[in-house]
Structure formats: structure tokens, C-alpha cells
Amino acid sequence: MNIRKTVCAAAVFGCVAGATAADEVAEAEKGEVEETPIVSAEFGLQFDSKYMTYGVMDGKDPILTPSAQLTFFDWAYVGVESIFDLTKGNGKRGGYGNRAAKWTTLDAIVGIAHEFELTEDIGLSVDVNYIYEYLRRHRYHNTSGADKDMGDTQYINLELGLTGLWLEPTLAVERDLMADDGTYVNFSVGHTFALIGDEEDPTLSFTPSVAQGFGNTQRTRGYDLAADHGGVMDTTIKGEFEWAVCDHVALTAYIAYSDYWFDSKLRDGARAYNGAWGHGDKYADSWNFYGGVGVTVSF
């Protein structure tokens, strides 16, 4: 199916549905209470210029990530997403072949998310989820030179955020249960500026943010960054635009810079990790510039 036609059709349908929703809100303002929907759906399509994980390249070329999610009673949700390689040479660091136009991972997600009101202006958002990540079967050469299957993995994620503040902080914790039994923590702060529309519900917004990652020894060892210690990992500076086309369609675009600033040994590991895409040059850059665009359609 043609993706452009699909997105345009979804946008038209979403905007028509938005007009209906506006009428429902008007009725609610007359005295009727708007009920939380039993089920809501969200579909997304994201394009990224590089496949980035923990501030290093898991793919030097662009990827495409379609996703879908169903939310029940504004609390529990289930979702699925998959990563597609778009070029011949994006077969990850192990060099496991031509992956152009082929999916590489398939994630099944189940979780609970809600925002609690702490004060009149400040809220606490909580998101806890479990992910089973299925990797398309392939072979790769490990560091010992032997062939090895890349196996599936599982994650437990917790994300906490404060909303309503001028600088909104977010703390995310990821626990890998299978691949390397590692833990990764990311803390970020950002502020959303309304470029068009009001502050509460802008039509066009810009959100600059800065984030810092931390990993334990299992995480840094699993990513060949350092075998003997964990520590301060990637620092990321990011700017993101969001345009609410209508109530049900949103377009996003971002640009980001990541580097390993604070630990020289992990920085050398990041250089080697990124350099493996060329000729294994351990003196490659530890930093990356990347960006992406996306569309989200909700019902």
C-alpha cells in the first residue's frame, strides 16, 4: 500500500473526526460530561536518519519504524512496532548481510500509563511497560570470529515525569532481562515553547531538551563500550518541532547531537563502536548528529 496515500487518507479522516469531536465538546460545555473512551487507537510512522541506541550507531543509514497502540480506559495499553532497514549497507555492526527493505526487530509492548494531578498546575506522569523484542533470525560474527545467532530479548521500562513546570524533568529506567542483563537510566529536562497557538494546546510547538544516560557494567560491556565498569554514558541535546495538523493528526521533526563527554574509556568505546561501520577504526568520532520526521494518527 502506498504510504503517502495512507497517511493522507488518515489525515482527512482524522480531521473530519476532529470536527465531530469539537461538536461533542461543545455539547459537553452545555452541561454534558465527556466520558473517557473505552478504547483509543494511535498509529505512527517514524523516519530516522540513523539507528541510534545509547548515543551510538546501531545502523549508520536511515530506518523506518511503523507502530500501533491501543489504550483502554486511558490507563492500560498494548502496542507493536518494527524497525525496517532502508539501505543495503545497514546490516548492523556484525555485518550480517543485505537488510534493505527488511524488518530487523519486532517489539510487542504491554503497559500501564497515567498522569496524576499533584497540584492544580503540576502533574506526575507514570509509564510502566514490558517489551518482548523479537529479532529476525540471522547470523553474525562475534569478537572471537565464530558465528552466532542474535537472540531475542525482553525489557522492563519505567518512566516518570513532572508536567506543568517550566523545565519538565523525565526519568527513564530500562532493564534488559535477556541480552546482557544490563540497566540503563536516562534523565532529561526540556521546555515546550508555543510557536503558534496558546501555551496549553499549541498548534505548532518547539521543545529543546538535554538528556544524560547512565549504564551499569553489564550494559556497557554488552555494548562493547567497557568491560570493567559502567558509568556516565551518552549526553544528548535535542530540538523537536510538533505540528498539530488537526485534533487527530500530528507531524513531528527533530534534530539531535549525542556524545560521550564525561568518561574517557567509554568515549573510546563509543569511537570503536561507531568506527566498526567503516574499517574498525577505534579513532572514529564518538559523537553523532542525526534527525528524523514522523506522523501520528489517533482515534
PDB file of C-alpha atoms in Angstrom:
ATOM      1  CA  MET A   1       0.000   0.000   0.000  1.00  0.00           C
ATOM      2  CA  ASN A   2       1.262   3.490  -0.840  1.00  0.00           C
ATOM      3  CA  ILE A   3       2.331   5.100   2.450  1.00  0.00           C
ATOM      4  CA  ARG A   4       1.685   8.663   1.248  1.00  0.00           C
ATOM      5  CA  LYS A   5      -1.878   7.790   0.236  1.00  0.00           C
ATOM      6  CA  THR A   6      -2.439   6.015   3.530  1.00  0.00           C
ATOM      7  CA  VAL A   7      -1.211   8.968   5.601  1.00  0.00           C
ATOM      8  CA  CYS A   8      -3.242  11.479   3.586  1.00  0.00           C
ATOM      9  CA  ALA A   9      -6.373   9.375   3.905  1.00  0.00           C
ATOM     10  CA  ALA A  10      -5.810   9.044   7.630  1.00  0.00           C
ATOM     11  CA  ALA A  11      -5.280  12.791   7.922  1.00  0.00           C
ATOM     12  CA  VAL A  12      -8.532  13.547   6.109  1.00  0.00           C
ATOM     13  CA  PHE A  13     -10.435  11.032   8.205  1.00  0.00           C
ATOM     14  CA  GLY A  14      -8.839  12.379  11.381  1.00  0.00           C
ATOM     15  CA  CYS A  15      -9.715  15.984  10.607  1.00  0.00           C
ATOM     16  CA  VAL A  16     -13.344  15.047   9.849  1.00  0.00           C
ATOM     17  CA  ALA A  17     -13.440  13.144  13.114  1.00  0.00           C
ATOM     18  CA  GLY A  18     -11.921  16.227  14.768  1.00  0.00           C
ATOM     19  CA  ALA A  19     -14.884  18.322  13.666  1.00  0.00           C
ATOM     20  CA  THR A  20     -17.221  15.749  15.193  1.00  0.00           C
ATOM     21  CA  ALA A  21     -15.195  15.802  18.398  1.00  0.00           C
ATOM     22  CA  ALA A  22     -15.451  19.593  18.512  1.00  0.00           C
ATOM     23  CA  ASP A  23     -19.245  19.303  18.387  1.00  0.00           C
ATOM     24  CA  GLU A  24     -19.119  16.777  21.226  1.00  0.00           C
ATOM     25  CA  VAL A  25     -17.011  19.155  23.319  1.00  0.00           C
ATOM     26  CA  ALA A  26     -19.494  21.955  22.658  1.00  0.00           C
ATOM     27  CA  GLU A  27     -22.260  19.714  23.946  1.00  0.00           C
ATOM     28  CA  ALA A  28     -20.164  18.866  26.976  1.00  0.00           C
ATOM     29  CA  GLU A  29     -19.751  22.584  27.728  1.00  0.00           C
ATOM     30  CA  LYS A  30     -23.521  22.879  27.769  1.00  0.00           C
ATOM     31  CA  GLY A  31     -23.719  20.529  30.700  1.00  0.00           C
ATOM     32  CA  GLU A  32     -22.930  17.038  29.450  1.00  0.00           C
ATOM     33  CA  VAL A  33     -19.870  15.285  30.922  1.00  0.00           C
ATOM     34  CA  GLU A  34     -17.436  13.919  28.326  1.00  0.00           C
ATOM     35  CA  GLU A  35     -16.615  10.318  29.185  1.00  0.00           C
ATOM     36  CA  THR A  36     -13.205   8.693  28.882  1.00  0.00           C
ATOM     37  CA  PRO A  37     -13.286   6.415  25.818  1.00  0.00           C
ATOM     38  CA  ILE A  38     -13.156   2.693  26.481  1.00  0.00           C
ATOM     39  CA  VAL A  39     -10.623   2.185  23.674  1.00  0.00           C
ATOM     40  CA  SER A  40      -8.489   4.668  21.753  1.00  0.00           C
ATOM     41  CA  ALA A  41      -6.004   3.915  18.974  1.00  0.00           C
ATOM     42  CA  GLU A  42      -2.789   5.529  17.768  1.00  0.00           C
ATOM     43  CA  PHE A  43      -0.760   4.762  14.660  1.00  0.00           C
ATOM     44  CA  GLY A  44       2.693   6.160  13.962  1.00  0.00           C
ATOM     45  CA  LEU A  45       5.330   6.178  11.252  1.00  0.00           C
ATOM     46  CA  GLN A  46       8.821   7.443  12.133  1.00  0.00           C
ATOM     47  CA  PHE A  47      11.803   8.057   9.846  1.00  0.00           C
ATOM     48  CA  ASP A  48      15.260   8.425  11.449  1.00  0.00           C
ATOM     49  CA  SER A  49      18.473   9.323   9.631  1.00  0.00           C
ATOM     50  CA  LYS A  50      20.431   6.802  11.756  1.00  0.00           C
ATOM     51  CA  TYR A  51      19.562   3.875  14.006  1.00  0.00           C
ATOM     52  CA  MET A  52      20.742   5.227  17.371  1.00  0.00           C
ATOM     53  CA  THR A  53      20.884   3.406  20.726  1.00  0.00           C
ATOM     54  CA  TYR A  54      22.573   4.773  23.868  1.00  0.00           C
ATOM     55  CA  GLY A  55      24.223   7.512  21.788  1.00  0.00           C
ATOM     56  CA  VAL A  56      25.994   5.120  19.391  1.00  0.00           C
ATOM     57  CA  MET A  57      25.060   3.826  15.937  1.00  0.00           C
ATOM     58  CA  ASP A  58      23.252   0.515  15.639  1.00  0.00           C
ATOM     59  CA  GLY A  59      22.786   1.460  11.998  1.00  0.00           C
ATOM     60  CA  LYS A  60      24.656   4.108  10.000  1.00  0.00           C
ATOM     61  CA  ASP A  61      21.828   4.592   7.457  1.00  0.00           C
ATOM     62  CA  PRO A  62      18.150   5.601   7.759  1.00  0.00           C
ATOM     63  CA  ILE A  63      15.489   3.385   9.305  1.00  0.00           C
ATOM     64  CA  LEU A  64      11.690   3.419   9.220  1.00  0.00           C
ATOM     65  CA  THR A  65       9.608   2.486  12.292  1.00  0.00           C
ATOM     66  CA  PRO A  66       5.852   1.897  11.979  1.00  0.00           C
ATOM     67  CA  SER A  67       3.916   1.449  15.226  1.00  0.00           C
ATOM     68  CA  ALA A  68       0.408   0.932  16.549  1.00  0.00           C
ATOM     69  CA  GLN A  69      -1.103   1.138  20.040  1.00  0.00           C
ATOM     70  CA  LEU A  70      -4.480   0.525  21.670  1.00  0.00           C
ATOM     71  CA  THR A  71      -5.236   2.211  25.017  1.00  0.00           C
ATOM     72  CA  PHE A  72      -8.028   1.059  27.318  1.00  0.00           C
ATOM     73  CA  PHE A  73      -9.798   3.459  29.718  1.00  0.00           C
ATOM     74  CA  ASP A  74      -6.844   5.887  29.402  1.00  0.00           C
ATOM     75  CA  TRP A  75      -4.721   3.524  31.543  1.00  0.00           C
ATOM     76  CA  ALA A  76      -3.638   0.173  30.096  1.00  0.00           C
ATOM     77  CA  TYR A  77      -2.226  -0.212  26.603  1.00  0.00           C
ATOM     78  CA  VAL A  78      -0.862  -2.786  24.169  1.00  0.00           C
ATOM     79  CA  GLY A  79       1.293  -1.961  21.193  1.00  0.00           C
ATOM     80  CA  VAL A  80       3.591  -3.197  18.475  1.00  0.00           C
ATOM     81  CA  GLU A  81       6.412  -1.612  16.491  1.00  0.00           C
ATOM     82  CA  SER A  82       9.000  -2.779  13.988  1.00  0.00           C
ATOM     83  CA  ILE A  83      12.243  -1.362  12.606  1.00  0.00           C
ATOM     84  CA  PHE A  84      12.889  -1.541   8.855  1.00  0.00           C
ATOM     85  CA  ASP A  85      16.331  -1.058   7.319  1.00  0.00           C
ATOM     86  CA  LEU A  86      16.122   1.098   4.204  1.00  0.00           C
ATOM     87  CA  THR A  87      19.545   0.506   2.654  1.00  0.00           C
ATOM     88  CA  LYS A  88      21.759  -2.396   1.648  1.00  0.00           C
ATOM     89  CA  GLY A  89      24.618  -1.492   3.979  1.00  0.00           C
ATOM     90  CA  ASN A  90      22.689  -1.114   7.237  1.00  0.00           C
ATOM     91  CA  GLY A  91      23.126  -4.676   8.496  1.00  0.00           C
ATOM     92  CA  LYS A  92      24.338  -3.664  11.944  1.00  0.00           C
ATOM     93  CA  ARG A  93      27.923  -3.847  13.175  1.00  0.00           C
ATOM     94  CA  GLY A  94      28.329  -7.613  12.786  1.00  0.00           C
ATOM     95  CA  GLY A  95      27.968  -7.266   9.020  1.00  0.00           C
ATOM     96  CA  TYR A  96      25.155  -9.797   8.680  1.00  0.00           C
ATOM     97  CA  GLY A  97      24.178  -9.053   5.131  1.00  0.00           C
ATOM     98  CA  ASN A  98      21.833  -7.012   2.985  1.00  0.00           C
ATOM     99  CA  ARG A  99      18.842  -5.869   5.067  1.00  0.00           C
ATOM    100  CA  ALA A 100      17.410  -3.338   2.616  1.00  0.00           C
ATOM    101  CA  ALA A 101      13.596  -3.078   2.894  1.00  0.00           C
ATOM    102  CA  LYS A 102      13.579  -5.860   5.513  1.00  0.00           C
ATOM    103  CA  TRP A 103      12.404  -5.612   9.094  1.00  0.00           C
ATOM    104  CA  THR A 104      15.051  -6.286  11.737  1.00  0.00           C
ATOM    105  CA  THR A 105      13.159  -6.135  15.035  1.00  0.00           C
ATOM    106  CA  LEU A 106       9.550  -6.653  16.090  1.00  0.00           C
ATOM    107  CA  ASP A 107       8.514  -5.408  19.531  1.00  0.00           C
ATOM    108  CA  ALA A 108       5.357  -6.441  21.388  1.00  0.00           C
ATOM    109  CA  ILE A 109       4.522  -3.993  24.191  1.00  0.00           C
ATOM    110  CA  VAL A 110       2.100  -4.070  27.129  1.00  0.00           C
ATOM    111  CA  GLY A 111       1.965  -1.385  29.814  1.00  0.00           C
ATOM    112  CA  ILE A 112       0.150   0.988  32.116  1.00  0.00           C
ATOM    113  CA  ALA A 113       0.381   4.774  31.833  1.00  0.00           C
ATOM    114  CA  HIS A 114      -1.429   7.612  33.542  1.00  0.00           C
ATOM    115  CA  GLU A 115      -0.951  11.218  34.636  1.00  0.00           C
ATOM    116  CA  PHE A 116      -1.802  12.020  38.246  1.00  0.00           C
ATOM    117  CA  GLU A 117      -2.678  15.536  39.379  1.00  0.00           C
ATOM    118  CA  LEU A 118      -0.356  16.640  42.190  1.00  0.00           C
ATOM    119  CA  THR A 119      -1.476  20.268  42.335  1.00  0.00           C
ATOM    120  CA  GLU A 120      -3.700  22.469  40.200  1.00  0.00           C
ATOM    121  CA  ASP A 121      -0.822  23.090  37.767  1.00  0.00           C
ATOM    122  CA  ILE A 122       1.588  20.164  38.233  1.00  0.00           C
ATOM    123  CA  GLY A 123       1.098  16.550  37.242  1.00  0.00           C
ATOM    124  CA  LEU A 124       3.055  13.303  37.594  1.00  0.00           C
ATOM    125  CA  SER A 125       3.128  11.043  34.545  1.00  0.00           C
ATOM    126  CA  VAL A 126       3.883   7.359  35.137  1.00  0.00           C
ATOM    127  CA  ASP A 127       4.520   4.747  32.458  1.00  0.00           C
ATOM    128  CA  VAL A 128       5.478   1.123  33.194  1.00  0.00           C
ATOM    129  CA  ASN A 129       5.769  -1.384  30.367  1.00  0.00           C
ATOM    130  CA  TYR A 130       7.116  -4.758  29.318  1.00  0.00           C
ATOM    131  CA  ILE A 131       8.595  -5.326  25.850  1.00  0.00           C
ATOM    132  CA  TYR A 132       9.390  -8.586  24.122  1.00  0.00           C
ATOM    133  CA  GLU A 133      11.774  -7.876  21.251  1.00  0.00           C
ATOM    134  CA  TYR A 134      11.931 -10.475  18.506  1.00  0.00           C
ATOM    135  CA  LEU A 135      14.959 -10.233  16.240  1.00  0.00           C
ATOM    136  CA  ARG A 136      14.743 -11.546  12.728  1.00  0.00           C
ATOM    137  CA  ARG A 137      16.892 -14.662  12.590  1.00  0.00           C
ATOM    138  CA  HIS A 138      20.347 -14.125  11.141  1.00  0.00           C
ATOM    139  CA  ARG A 139      23.969 -14.986  11.759  1.00  0.00           C
ATOM    140  CA  TYR A 140      26.793 -12.651  12.676  1.00  0.00           C
ATOM    141  CA  HIS A 141      30.482 -12.909  13.527  1.00  0.00           C
ATOM    142  CA  ASN A 142      31.207 -12.223  17.191  1.00  0.00           C
ATOM    143  CA  THR A 143      34.510 -10.904  18.528  1.00  0.00           C
ATOM    144  CA  SER A 144      36.012 -14.414  18.690  1.00  0.00           C
ATOM    145  CA  GLY A 145      35.341 -14.907  14.979  1.00  0.00           C
ATOM    146  CA  ALA A 146      32.708 -17.609  15.477  1.00  0.00           C
ATOM    147  CA  ASP A 147      29.215 -17.499  14.018  1.00  0.00           C
ATOM    148  CA  LYS A 148      26.429 -16.822  16.488  1.00  0.00           C
ATOM    149  CA  ASP A 149      22.679 -16.307  16.358  1.00  0.00           C
ATOM    150  CA  MET A 150      21.357 -12.972  17.554  1.00  0.00           C
ATOM    151  CA  GLY A 151      18.707 -13.884  20.134  1.00  0.00           C
ATOM    152  CA  ASP A 152      15.532 -12.193  21.283  1.00  0.00           C
ATOM    153  CA  THR A 153      15.421 -10.068  24.397  1.00  0.00           C
ATOM    154  CA  GLN A 154      12.959  -8.597  26.887  1.00  0.00           C
ATOM    155  CA  TYR A 155      12.785  -5.250  28.660  1.00  0.00           C
ATOM    156  CA  ILE A 156      11.071  -3.748  31.677  1.00  0.00           C
ATOM    157  CA  ASN A 157      10.755   0.057  31.429  1.00  0.00           C
ATOM    158  CA  LEU A 158       9.729   2.710  33.949  1.00  0.00           C
ATOM    159  CA  GLU A 159       9.301   6.381  33.057  1.00  0.00           C
ATOM    160  CA  LEU A 160       8.419   9.170  35.489  1.00  0.00           C
ATOM    161  CA  GLY A 161       7.864  12.784  34.500  1.00  0.00           C
ATOM    162  CA  LEU A 162       6.695  16.035  36.063  1.00  0.00           C
ATOM    163  CA  THR A 163       4.412  18.155  33.883  1.00  0.00           C
ATOM    164  CA  GLY A 164       3.348  21.781  34.288  1.00  0.00           C
ATOM    165  CA  LEU A 165       6.802  23.050  35.311  1.00  0.00           C
ATOM    166  CA  TRP A 166       8.791  25.475  33.165  1.00  0.00           C
ATOM    167  CA  LEU A 167      11.530  22.826  32.909  1.00  0.00           C
ATOM    168  CA  GLU A 168       9.871  19.429  32.814  1.00  0.00           C
ATOM    169  CA  PRO A 169      12.116  16.572  34.081  1.00  0.00           C
ATOM    170  CA  THR A 170      11.796  12.944  32.955  1.00  0.00           C
ATOM    171  CA  LEU A 171      13.500   9.885  34.450  1.00  0.00           C
ATOM    172  CA  ALA A 172      13.531   6.674  32.388  1.00  0.00           C
ATOM    173  CA  VAL A 173      14.868   3.299  33.583  1.00  0.00           C
ATOM    174  CA  GLU A 174      15.357   0.357  31.224  1.00  0.00           C
ATOM    175  CA  ARG A 175      16.185  -3.170  32.413  1.00  0.00           C
ATOM    176  CA  ASP A 176      17.308  -5.721  29.823  1.00  0.00           C
ATOM    177  CA  LEU A 177      16.223  -9.173  31.001  1.00  0.00           C
ATOM    178  CA  MET A 178      17.926 -11.409  28.427  1.00  0.00           C
ATOM    179  CA  ALA A 179      20.623  -9.994  26.149  1.00  0.00           C
ATOM    180  CA  ASP A 180      23.094  -8.646  28.704  1.00  0.00           C
ATOM    181  CA  ASP A 181      21.037  -8.273  31.913  1.00  0.00           C
ATOM    182  CA  GLY A 182      22.007  -4.620  31.925  1.00  0.00           C
ATOM    183  CA  THR A 183      20.358  -1.480  33.289  1.00  0.00           C
ATOM    184  CA  TYR A 184      20.261   1.906  31.567  1.00  0.00           C
ATOM    185  CA  VAL A 185      18.987   5.129  33.158  1.00  0.00           C
ATOM    186  CA  ASN A 186      18.291   8.370  31.312  1.00  0.00           C
ATOM    187  CA  PHE A 187      17.454  11.740  32.884  1.00  0.00           C
ATOM    188  CA  SER A 188      16.257  14.624  30.717  1.00  0.00           C
ATOM    189  CA  VAL A 189      14.871  18.144  31.110  1.00  0.00           C
ATOM    190  CA  GLY A 190      13.093  20.211  28.484  1.00  0.00           C
ATOM    191  CA  HIS A 191      10.691  23.066  27.896  1.00  0.00           C
ATOM    192  CA  THR A 192       7.972  23.422  25.263  1.00  0.00           C
ATOM    193  CA  PHE A 193       7.561  26.782  23.537  1.00  0.00           C
ATOM    194  CA  ALA A 194       4.278  27.510  21.763  1.00  0.00           C
ATOM    195  CA  LEU A 195       5.164  28.996  18.365  1.00  0.00           C
ATOM    196  CA  ILE A 196       1.568  29.073  17.113  1.00  0.00           C
ATOM    197  CA  GLY A 197      -1.462  28.854  19.391  1.00  0.00           C
ATOM    198  CA  ASP A 198      -1.762  29.022  23.154  1.00  0.00           C
ATOM    199  CA  GLU A 199       0.600  27.515  25.725  1.00  0.00           C
ATOM    200  CA  GLU A 200      -1.888  24.889  26.900  1.00  0.00           C
ATOM    201  CA  ASP A 201      -2.675  23.469  23.463  1.00  0.00           C
ATOM    202  CA  PRO A 202      -0.318  24.858  20.793  1.00  0.00           C
ATOM    203  CA  THR A 203      -0.774  24.226  17.087  1.00  0.00           C
ATOM    204  CA  LEU A 204       2.983  24.408  16.490  1.00  0.00           C
ATOM    205  CA  SER A 205       5.491  23.897  19.306  1.00  0.00           C
ATOM    206  CA  PHE A 206       9.251  23.630  19.756  1.00  0.00           C
ATOM    207  CA  THR A 207      10.823  21.611  22.583  1.00  0.00           C
ATOM    208  CA  PRO A 208      14.574  21.838  23.271  1.00  0.00           C
ATOM    209  CA  SER A 209      15.914  19.303  25.750  1.00  0.00           C
ATOM    210  CA  VAL A 210      19.111  17.868  27.192  1.00  0.00           C
ATOM    211  CA  ALA A 211      19.463  14.288  28.420  1.00  0.00           C
ATOM    212  CA  GLN A 212      22.121  12.261  30.203  1.00  0.00           C
ATOM    213  CA  GLY A 213      22.426   8.477  30.153  1.00  0.00           C
ATOM    214  CA  PHE A 214      23.930   6.146  32.757  1.00  0.00           C
ATOM    215  CA  GLY A 215      24.642   2.422  32.428  1.00  0.00           C
ATOM    216  CA  ASN A 216      25.855  -0.325  34.745  1.00  0.00           C
ATOM    217  CA  THR A 217      28.752  -2.619  33.889  1.00  0.00           C
ATOM    218  CA  GLN A 218      26.523  -5.208  32.213  1.00  0.00           C
ATOM    219  CA  ARG A 219      25.115  -2.537  29.903  1.00  0.00           C
ATOM    220  CA  THR A 220      28.479  -1.020  28.882  1.00  0.00           C
ATOM    221  CA  ARG A 221      30.019  -4.480  28.500  1.00  0.00           C
ATOM    222  CA  GLY A 222      27.080  -5.663  26.410  1.00  0.00           C
ATOM    223  CA  TYR A 223      27.629  -2.749  24.024  1.00  0.00           C
ATOM    224  CA  ASP A 224      31.419  -3.242  23.878  1.00  0.00           C
ATOM    225  CA  LEU A 225      31.974   0.171  25.448  1.00  0.00           C
ATOM    226  CA  ALA A 226      33.904  -1.011  28.523  1.00  0.00           C
ATOM    227  CA  ALA A 227      34.341  -4.456  30.042  1.00  0.00           C
ATOM    228  CA  ASP A 228      35.287  -3.426  33.579  1.00  0.00           C
ATOM    229  CA  HIS A 229      32.962  -0.598  34.621  1.00  0.00           C
ATOM    230  CA  GLY A 230      29.713   1.227  33.999  1.00  0.00           C
ATOM    231  CA  GLY A 231      29.208   4.942  34.330  1.00  0.00           C
ATOM    232  CA  VAL A 232      28.104   8.154  32.646  1.00  0.00           C
ATOM    233  CA  MET A 233      27.218   7.361  29.049  1.00  0.00           C
ATOM    234  CA  ASP A 234      25.635   9.480  26.312  1.00  0.00           C
ATOM    235  CA  THR A 235      24.791  13.168  26.548  1.00  0.00           C
ATOM    236  CA  THR A 236      22.108  14.239  24.051  1.00  0.00           C
ATOM    237  CA  ILE A 237      20.979  17.718  23.031  1.00  0.00           C
ATOM    238  CA  LYS A 238      17.771  17.682  21.027  1.00  0.00           C
ATOM    239  CA  GLY A 239      15.281  20.065  19.447  1.00  0.00           C
ATOM    240  CA  GLU A 240      11.843  18.851  18.364  1.00  0.00           C
ATOM    241  CA  PHE A 241       9.008  20.529  16.462  1.00  0.00           C
ATOM    242  CA  GLU A 242       5.409  19.294  16.659  1.00  0.00           C
ATOM    243  CA  TRP A 243       2.606  20.498  14.412  1.00  0.00           C
ATOM    244  CA  ALA A 244      -0.951  19.544  15.353  1.00  0.00           C
ATOM    245  CA  VAL A 245      -2.488  19.378  11.879  1.00  0.00           C
ATOM    246  CA  CYS A 246      -5.882  18.754  13.485  1.00  0.00           C
ATOM    247  CA  ASP A 247      -7.188  17.019  16.610  1.00  0.00           C
ATOM    248  CA  HIS A 248      -6.203  13.567  15.323  1.00  0.00           C
ATOM    249  CA  VAL A 249      -3.056  14.128  13.256  1.00  0.00           C
ATOM    250  CA  ALA A 250       0.344  15.392  14.405  1.00  0.00           C
ATOM    251  CA  LEU A 251       3.596  15.823  12.486  1.00  0.00           C
ATOM    252  CA  THR A 252       6.970  15.901  14.244  1.00  0.00           C
ATOM    253  CA  ALA A 253      10.552  16.685  13.240  1.00  0.00           C
ATOM    254  CA  TYR A 254      13.721  16.631  15.348  1.00  0.00           C
ATOM    255  CA  ILE A 255      17.474  17.103  15.197  1.00  0.00           C
ATOM    256  CA  ALA A 256      19.847  15.804  17.854  1.00  0.00           C
ATOM    257  CA  TYR A 257      23.507  15.626  18.856  1.00  0.00           C
ATOM    258  CA  SER A 258      24.922  12.870  21.079  1.00  0.00           C
ATOM    259  CA  ASP A 259      28.404  12.341  22.520  1.00  0.00           C
ATOM    260  CA  TYR A 260      30.243  10.675  25.405  1.00  0.00           C
ATOM    261  CA  TRP A 261      31.622  13.674  27.269  1.00  0.00           C
ATOM    262  CA  PHE A 262      32.437  12.526  30.785  1.00  0.00           C
ATOM    263  CA  ASP A 263      34.190   9.134  30.730  1.00  0.00           C
ATOM    264  CA  SER A 264      37.274   8.805  28.509  1.00  0.00           C
ATOM    265  CA  LYS A 265      37.194   4.999  28.473  1.00  0.00           C
ATOM    266  CA  LEU A 266      33.525   4.884  27.468  1.00  0.00           C
ATOM    267  CA  ARG A 267      34.253   7.596  24.891  1.00  0.00           C
ATOM    268  CA  ASP A 268      36.955   5.393  23.346  1.00  0.00           C
ATOM    269  CA  GLY A 269      34.452   2.535  23.359  1.00  0.00           C
ATOM    270  CA  ALA A 270      31.914   4.720  21.526  1.00  0.00           C
ATOM    271  CA  ARG A 271      34.557   5.599  18.926  1.00  0.00           C
ATOM    272  CA  ALA A 272      35.276   1.923  18.351  1.00  0.00           C
ATOM    273  CA  TYR A 273      31.556   1.101  18.198  1.00  0.00           C
ATOM    274  CA  ASN A 274      30.877   3.811  15.623  1.00  0.00           C
ATOM    275  CA  GLY A 275      34.110   3.030  13.778  1.00  0.00           C
ATOM    276  CA  ALA A 276      33.105  -0.605  13.259  1.00  0.00           C
ATOM    277  CA  TRP A 277      30.826   0.623  10.481  1.00  0.00           C
ATOM    278  CA  GLY A 278      33.907   1.596   8.472  1.00  0.00           C
ATOM    279  CA  HIS A 279      37.110  -0.359   8.844  1.00  0.00           C
ATOM    280  CA  GLY A 280      37.061  -0.918  12.590  1.00  0.00           C
ATOM    281  CA  ASP A 281      38.851   2.365  13.253  1.00  0.00           C
ATOM    282  CA  LYS A 282      38.868   2.851  17.023  1.00  0.00           C
ATOM    283  CA  TYR A 283      39.657   6.525  16.486  1.00  0.00           C
ATOM    284  CA  ALA A 284      36.357   7.271  14.747  1.00  0.00           C
ATOM    285  CA  ASP A 285      34.150  10.018  16.154  1.00  0.00           C
ATOM    286  CA  SER A 286      32.368   9.360  19.443  1.00  0.00           C
ATOM    287  CA  TRP A 287      29.658  11.876  18.541  1.00  0.00           C
ATOM    288  CA  ASN A 288      26.725  11.747  16.137  1.00  0.00           C
ATOM    289  CA  PHE A 289      24.383  14.244  14.506  1.00  0.00           C
ATOM    290  CA  TYR A 290      21.047  12.783  13.436  1.00  0.00           C
ATOM    291  CA  GLY A 291      17.415  13.687  12.935  1.00  0.00           C
ATOM    292  CA  GLY A 292      14.050  12.448  11.854  1.00  0.00           C
ATOM    293  CA  VAL A 293      10.426  13.138  10.958  1.00  0.00           C
ATOM    294  CA  GLY A 294       7.235  11.351  11.934  1.00  0.00           C
ATOM    295  CA  VAL A 295       3.453  11.315  11.757  1.00  0.00           C
ATOM    296  CA  THR A 296       0.948  10.161  14.379  1.00  0.00           C
ATOM    297  CA  VAL A 297      -2.732   9.498  13.723  1.00  0.00           C
ATOM    298  CA  SER A 298      -5.027   8.935  16.719  1.00  0.00           C
ATOM    299  CA  PHE A 299      -8.702   7.991  17.058  1.00  0.00           C
TER     300      PHE A 299
END
